[in-house]
């Protein structure tokens, strides 16, 4: 416990990341009476994924009625699957409505954070040397936030334009160009049809095919939007239906594969039928058909992706790339295709550059990243870690409840509320999850995952980011959405140690500004 003449931290809380996770956490802190907080964001705007990504075709792939805060419904989504720009506007609206902007600091990358036990506070350092002290540290740095550029020999020697999907050049005109896209993940599935409409030639380099199911997308007519606005219950009901469908497809069939193999197979059959309907050529169909089970890797939704490959200007290349030359790409069969522009739809680095996104040292100098790698990835209820007092890690192992990121965030908000209320009730200065509780949670998720497609299905060729380097599927929380929410609202408070009373001589009174 800290000495009584300890220094008071400048902030009650520092949140790293101004995406929907960080904003949700800030909203919860404010509900708990914590106004003196800083939200530090490395990019130049808020919205996280929806600020960074603005490639053509970007849209949510979870129906918008579900992919939004349940306490802040937006009746005005233009489509069932809203385009990315609407998500960005929604993020701006949330920041304004909940008065979050004044806490935000942009263009500042956090380099490291360490627990200062003598003063019971976090010291948080930016790479420009700025130091903040805070009672609570919250990391909301996202899962899919560190762009991955593949180590293909010669890739940096390419003399044409190289564009990563997370660094899109708005307005880039592909008309008349020979374009290569590397990658066939969810991002590529959205982008490829758009580029195909402009490019003279588009060559898609596929290493692993993706399961694609039909997208039941449509414009939400104005009168329906007006009804959602006037009678919010109608939108809530629509959300429930959307949640239930997603739960079946994305959660039950994946996490309870052993019990619901038929459901999983039905989803694969739906995707296969979709492919058959859209691609008459059996050879092309075979190339586009995954050889791993549905759900090993995140499936996606599209009505346009497959048909794009029937266009005369689009070519699917599944021979592996061996080299990039200044003017083109060489594949293992020795063929070289000259290109003008190289588009990298190569996704994100989850397990090396993330978890955590910067160095975090807790009590006794425990280094979170090293500890996770040495002792298995773990976090109690996907949010707290032993030896890391007053720390909420929002993008943790086992935190993602497979339905929608918003379910994850809201579950975490419930957890924060319950815990912070108890801290206040006890007049404690720190909370820390008990080792035994953390171990019990880890054992529980490990046991539950035994039923999942990850360990019962055939995932060996999926190259899925759900798996870490040790081959463990430590990203998703193996619970139904309702089950995860229930746990987040009712976890035993005895799973935490609380320490206090407040050691600081003065109050934490600095104004709530970014720096
Ligand atoms: P991703 O799913 O990780 O896909 C990356 C693609 O790049 C894969 O096809 C991968 O092939 C390929 N790739 C990587 N390195 C390669 C290499 N060295 N050689 C050849 N190919 C290589 O990333 P993403 O498409 O950006 O999607 C990530 C996630 O973002 C999605 O699963 C989804 O959750 C989310 N997302 C959501 C939306 C939305 O909601 N609107 C849109 C886009 C993305 P392998 O599979 O063989 O590794």
mmCIF file with all atom_site columns, N, CA, C and O in Angstrom, residues 11-36:
data_model
loop_
_atom_site.group_PDB
_atom_site.id
_atom_site.type_symbol
_atom_site.label_atom_id
_atom_site.label_alt_id
_atom_site.label_comp_id
_atom_site.label_asym_id
_atom_site.label_entity_id
_atom_site.label_seq_id
_atom_site.pdbx_PDB_ins_code
_atom_site.Cartn_x
_atom_site.Cartn_y
_atom_site.Cartn_z
_atom_site.occupancy
_atom_site.B_iso_or_equiv
_atom_site.pdbx_formal_charge
_atom_site.auth_seq_id
_atom_site.auth_comp_id
_atom_site.auth_asym_id
_atom_site.auth_atom_id
_atom_site.pdbx_PDB_model_num
ATOM 1   N N  . UNK A 1 11 ? -4.494  12.426 -13.231 1.00 0.00 ? 11 UNK A N  1
ATOM 2   C CA . UNK A 1 11 ? -5.795  12.020 -13.785 1.00 0.00 ? 11 UNK A CA 1
ATOM 3   C C  . UNK A 1 11 ? -6.389  10.883 -12.978 1.00 0.00 ? 11 UNK A C  1
ATOM 4   O O  . UNK A 1 11 ? -5.661  10.037 -12.444 1.00 0.00 ? 11 UNK A O  1
ATOM 5   N N  . UNK A 1 12 ? -7.686  10.825 -12.976 1.00 0.00 ? 12 UNK A N  1
ATOM 6   C CA . UNK A 1 12 ? -8.350  9.627  -12.445 1.00 0.00 ? 12 UNK A CA 1
ATOM 7   C C  . UNK A 1 12 ? -8.082  8.460  -13.399 1.00 0.00 ? 12 UNK A C  1
ATOM 8   O O  . UNK A 1 12 ? -7.823  7.349  -12.973 1.00 0.00 ? 12 UNK A O  1
ATOM 9   N N  . UNK A 1 13 ? -8.197  8.735  -14.695 1.00 0.00 ? 13 UNK A N  1
ATOM 10  C CA . UNK A 1 13 ? -8.047  7.633  -15.647 1.00 0.00 ? 13 UNK A CA 1
ATOM 11  C C  . UNK A 1 13 ? -7.420  8.103  -16.947 1.00 0.00 ? 13 UNK A C  1
ATOM 12  O O  . UNK A 1 13 ? -7.720  9.203  -17.425 1.00 0.00 ? 13 UNK A O  1
ATOM 13  N N  . UNK A 1 14 ? -6.563  7.247  -17.496 1.00 0.00 ? 14 UNK A N  1
ATOM 14  C CA . UNK A 1 14 ? -6.078  7.442  -18.862 1.00 0.00 ? 14 UNK A CA 1
ATOM 15  C C  . UNK A 1 14 ? -6.604  6.268  -19.683 1.00 0.00 ? 14 UNK A C  1
ATOM 16  O O  . UNK A 1 14 ? -6.447  5.106  -19.298 1.00 0.00 ? 14 UNK A O  1
ATOM 17  N N  . UNK A 1 15 ? -7.253  6.609  -20.789 1.00 0.00 ? 15 UNK A N  1
ATOM 18  C CA . UNK A 1 15 ? -7.746  5.591  -21.716 1.00 0.00 ? 15 UNK A CA 1
ATOM 19  C C  . UNK A 1 15 ? -6.905  5.696  -22.978 1.00 0.00 ? 15 UNK A C  1
ATOM 20  O O  . UNK A 1 15 ? -6.741  6.791  -23.524 1.00 0.00 ? 15 UNK A O  1
ATOM 21  N N  . UNK A 1 16 ? -6.370  4.587  -23.429 1.00 0.00 ? 16 UNK A N  1
ATOM 22  C CA . UNK A 1 16 ? -5.574  4.621  -24.661 1.00 0.00 ? 16 UNK A CA 1
ATOM 23  C C  . UNK A 1 16 ? -6.442  4.092  -25.797 1.00 0.00 ? 16 UNK A C  1
ATOM 24  O O  . UNK A 1 16 ? -6.829  2.921  -25.796 1.00 0.00 ? 16 UNK A O  1
ATOM 25  N N  . UNK A 1 17 ? -6.766  4.982  -26.730 1.00 0.00 ? 17 UNK A N  1
ATOM 26  C CA . UNK A 1 17 ? -7.590  4.597  -27.868 1.00 0.00 ? 17 UNK A CA 1
ATOM 27  C C  . UNK A 1 17 ? -8.930  5.306  -27.853 1.00 0.00 ? 17 UNK A C  1
ATOM 28  O O  . UNK A 1 17 ? -9.647  5.276  -26.860 1.00 0.00 ? 17 UNK A O  1
ATOM 29  N N  . UNK A 1 18 ? -9.252  5.970  -28.970 1.00 0.00 ? 18 UNK A N  1
ATOM 30  C CA . UNK A 1 18 ? -10.512 6.721  -29.063 1.00 0.00 ? 18 UNK A CA 1
ATOM 31  C C  . UNK A 1 18 ? -11.467 6.079  -30.064 1.00 0.00 ? 18 UNK A C  1
ATOM 32  O O  . UNK A 1 18 ? -12.194 6.761  -30.779 1.00 0.00 ? 18 UNK A O  1
ATOM 33  N N  . UNK A 1 19 ? -11.441 4.759  -30.113 1.00 0.00 ? 19 UNK A N  1
ATOM 34  C CA . UNK A 1 19 ? -12.422 4.039  -30.927 1.00 0.00 ? 19 UNK A CA 1
ATOM 35  C C  . UNK A 1 19 ? -13.665 3.774  -30.099 1.00 0.00 ? 19 UNK A C  1
ATOM 36  O O  . UNK A 1 19 ? -13.848 4.346  -29.012 1.00 0.00 ? 19 UNK A O  1
ATOM 37  N N  . UNK A 1 20 ? -14.499 2.875  -30.580 1.00 0.00 ? 20 UNK A N  1
ATOM 38  C CA . UNK A 1 20 ? -15.741 2.603  -29.848 1.00 0.00 ? 20 UNK A CA 1
ATOM 39  C C  . UNK A 1 20 ? -15.455 1.973  -28.486 1.00 0.00 ? 20 UNK A C  1
ATOM 40  O O  . UNK A 1 20 ? -16.222 2.174  -27.544 1.00 0.00 ? 20 UNK A O  1
ATOM 41  N N  . UNK A 1 21 ? -14.367 1.216  -28.361 1.00 0.00 ? 21 UNK A N  1
ATOM 42  C CA . UNK A 1 21 ? -14.014 0.618  -27.081 1.00 0.00 ? 21 UNK A CA 1
ATOM 43  C C  . UNK A 1 21 ? -13.638 1.692  -26.068 1.00 0.00 ? 21 UNK A C  1
ATOM 44  O O  . UNK A 1 21 ? -14.159 1.730  -24.947 1.00 0.00 ? 21 UNK A O  1
ATOM 45  N N  . UNK A 1 22 ? -12.739 2.582  -26.467 1.00 0.00 ? 22 UNK A N  1
ATOM 46  C CA . UNK A 1 22 ? -12.292 3.653  -25.574 1.00 0.00 ? 22 UNK A CA 1
ATOM 47  C C  . UNK A 1 22 ? -13.432 4.597  -25.224 1.00 0.00 ? 22 UNK A C  1
ATOM 48  O O  . UNK A 1 22 ? -13.551 5.053  -24.079 1.00 0.00 ? 22 UNK A O  1
ATOM 49  N N  . UNK A 1 23 ? -14.286 4.876  -26.213 1.00 0.00 ? 23 UNK A N  1
ATOM 50  C CA . UNK A 1 23 ? -15.398 5.797  -25.932 1.00 0.00 ? 23 UNK A CA 1
ATOM 51  C C  . UNK A 1 23 ? -16.415 5.142  -24.994 1.00 0.00 ? 23 UNK A C  1
ATOM 52  O O  . UNK A 1 23 ? -16.936 5.791  -24.087 1.00 0.00 ? 23 UNK A O  1
ATOM 53  N N  . UNK A 1 24 ? -16.677 3.854  -25.199 1.00 0.00 ? 24 UNK A N  1
ATOM 54  C CA . UNK A 1 24 ? -17.593 3.138  -24.299 1.00 0.00 ? 24 UNK A CA 1
ATOM 55  C C  . UNK A 1 24 ? -17.054 3.171  -22.873 1.00 0.00 ? 24 UNK A C  1
ATOM 56  O O  . UNK A 1 24 ? -17.791 3.417  -21.914 1.00 0.00 ? 24 UNK A O  1
ATOM 57  N N  . UNK A 1 25 ? -15.741 2.942  -22.739 1.00 0.00 ? 25 UNK A N  1
ATOM 58  C CA . UNK A 1 25 ? -15.128 2.950  -21.401 1.00 0.00 ? 25 UNK A CA 1
ATOM 59  C C  . UNK A 1 25 ? -15.247 4.341  -20.783 1.00 0.00 ? 25 UNK A C  1
ATOM 60  O O  . UNK A 1 25 ? -15.562 4.482  -19.589 1.00 0.00 ? 25 UNK A O  1
ATOM 61  N N  . UNK A 1 26 ? -15.042 5.372  -21.595 1.00 0.00 ? 26 UNK A N  1
ATOM 62  C CA . UNK A 1 26 ? -15.134 6.746  -21.073 1.00 0.00 ? 26 UNK A CA 1
ATOM 63  C C  . UNK A 1 26 ? -16.561 7.050  -20.621 1.00 0.00 ? 26 UNK A C  1
ATOM 64  O O  . UNK A 1 26 ? -16.780 7.684  -19.575 1.00 0.00 ? 26 UNK A O  1
ATOM 65  N N  . UNK A 1 27 ? -17.530 6.588  -21.394 1.00 0.00 ? 27 UNK A N  1
ATOM 66  C CA . UNK A 1 27 ? -18.931 6.817  -21.017 1.00 0.00 ? 27 UNK A CA 1
ATOM 67  C C  . UNK A 1 27 ? -19.196 6.157  -19.660 1.00 0.00 ? 27 UNK A C  1
ATOM 68  O O  . UNK A 1 27 ? -19.813 6.737  -18.771 1.00 0.00 ? 27 UNK A O  1
ATOM 69  N N  . UNK A 1 28 ? -18.675 4.938  -19.486 1.00 0.00 ? 28 UNK A N  1
ATOM 70  C CA . UNK A 1 28 ? -18.909 4.241  -18.217 1.00 0.00 ? 28 UNK A CA 1
ATOM 71  C C  . UNK A 1 28 ? -18.216 4.951  -17.066 1.00 0.00 ? 28 UNK A C  1
ATOM 72  O O  . UNK A 1 28 ? -18.777 5.106  -15.984 1.00 0.00 ? 28 UNK A O  1
ATOM 73  N N  . UNK A 1 29 ? -16.989 5.399  -17.286 1.00 0.00 ? 29 UNK A N  1
ATOM 74  C CA . UNK A 1 29 ? -16.287 6.119  -16.211 1.00 0.00 ? 29 UNK A CA 1
ATOM 75  C C  . UNK A 1 29 ? -17.087 7.351  -15.792 1.00 0.00 ? 29 UNK A C  1
ATOM 76  O O  . UNK A 1 29 ? -17.255 7.638  -14.607 1.00 0.00 ? 29 UNK A O  1
ATOM 77  N N  . UNK A 1 30 ? -17.597 8.051  -16.798 1.00 0.00 ? 30 UNK A N  1
ATOM 78  C CA . UNK A 1 30 ? -18.373 9.255  -16.466 1.00 0.00 ? 30 UNK A CA 1
ATOM 79  C C  . UNK A 1 30 ? -19.631 8.888  -15.688 1.00 0.00 ? 30 UNK A C  1
ATOM 80  O O  . UNK A 1 30 ? -20.014 9.595  -14.751 1.00 0.00 ? 30 UNK A O  1
ATOM 81  N N  . UNK A 1 31 ? -20.271 7.787  -16.080 1.00 0.00 ? 31 UNK A N  1
ATOM 82  C CA . UNK A 1 31 ? -21.454 7.348  -15.319 1.00 0.00 ? 31 UNK A CA 1
ATOM 83  C C  . UNK A 1 31 ? -21.081 7.069  -13.864 1.00 0.00 ? 31 UNK A C  1
ATOM 84  O O  . UNK A 1 31 ? -21.901 7.199  -12.973 1.00 0.00 ? 31 UNK A O  1
ATOM 85  N N  . UNK A 1 32 ? -19.841 6.662  -13.649 1.00 0.00 ? 32 UNK A N  1
ATOM 86  C CA . UNK A 1 32 ? -19.381 6.365  -12.285 1.00 0.00 ? 32 UNK A CA 1
ATOM 87  C C  . UNK A 1 32 ? -18.803 7.602  -11.604 1.00 0.00 ? 32 UNK A C  1
ATOM 88  O O  . UNK A 1 32 ? -18.142 7.506  -10.568 1.00 0.00 ? 32 UNK A O  1
ATOM 89  N N  . UNK A 1 33 ? -18.999 8.744  -12.232 1.00 0.00 ? 33 UNK A N  1
ATOM 90  C CA . UNK A 1 33 ? -18.594 9.997  -11.608 1.00 0.00 ? 33 UNK A CA 1
ATOM 91  C C  . UNK A 1 33 ? -17.143 10.371 -11.873 1.00 0.00 ? 33 UNK A C  1
ATOM 92  O O  . UNK A 1 33 ? -16.619 11.299 -11.261 1.00 0.00 ? 33 UNK A O  1
ATOM 93  N N  . UNK A 1 34 ? -16.481 9.663  -12.774 1.00 0.00 ? 34 UNK A N  1
ATOM 94  C CA . UNK A 1 34 ? -15.072 9.972  -13.064 1.00 0.00 ? 34 UNK A CA 1
ATOM 95  C C  . UNK A 1 34 ? -15.012 10.870 -14.303 1.00 0.00 ? 34 UNK A C  1
ATOM 96  O O  . UNK A 1 34 ? -15.265 10.417 -15.426 1.00 0.00 ? 34 UNK A O  1
ATOM 97  N N  . UNK A 1 35 ? -14.730 12.125 -14.084 1.00 0.00 ? 35 UNK A N  1
ATOM 98  C CA . UNK A 1 35 ? -14.709 13.096 -15.182 1.00 0.00 ? 35 UNK A CA 1
ATOM 99  C C  . UNK A 1 35 ? -13.284 13.484 -15.558 1.00 0.00 ? 35 UNK A C  1
ATOM 100 O O  . UNK A 1 35 ? -13.029 13.965 -16.657 1.00 0.00 ? 35 UNK A O  1
ATOM 101 N N  . UNK A 1 36 ? -12.372 13.282 -14.617 1.00 0.00 ? 36 UNK A N  1
ATOM 102 C CA . UNK A 1 36 ? -10.997 13.714 -14.864 1.00 0.00 ? 36 UNK A CA 1
ATOM 103 C C  . UNK A 1 36 ? -10.242 12.602 -15.595 1.00 0.00 ? 36 UNK A C  1
ATOM 104 O O  . UNK A 1 36 ? -9.546  11.801 -14.993 1.00 0.00 ? 36 UNK A O  1
#
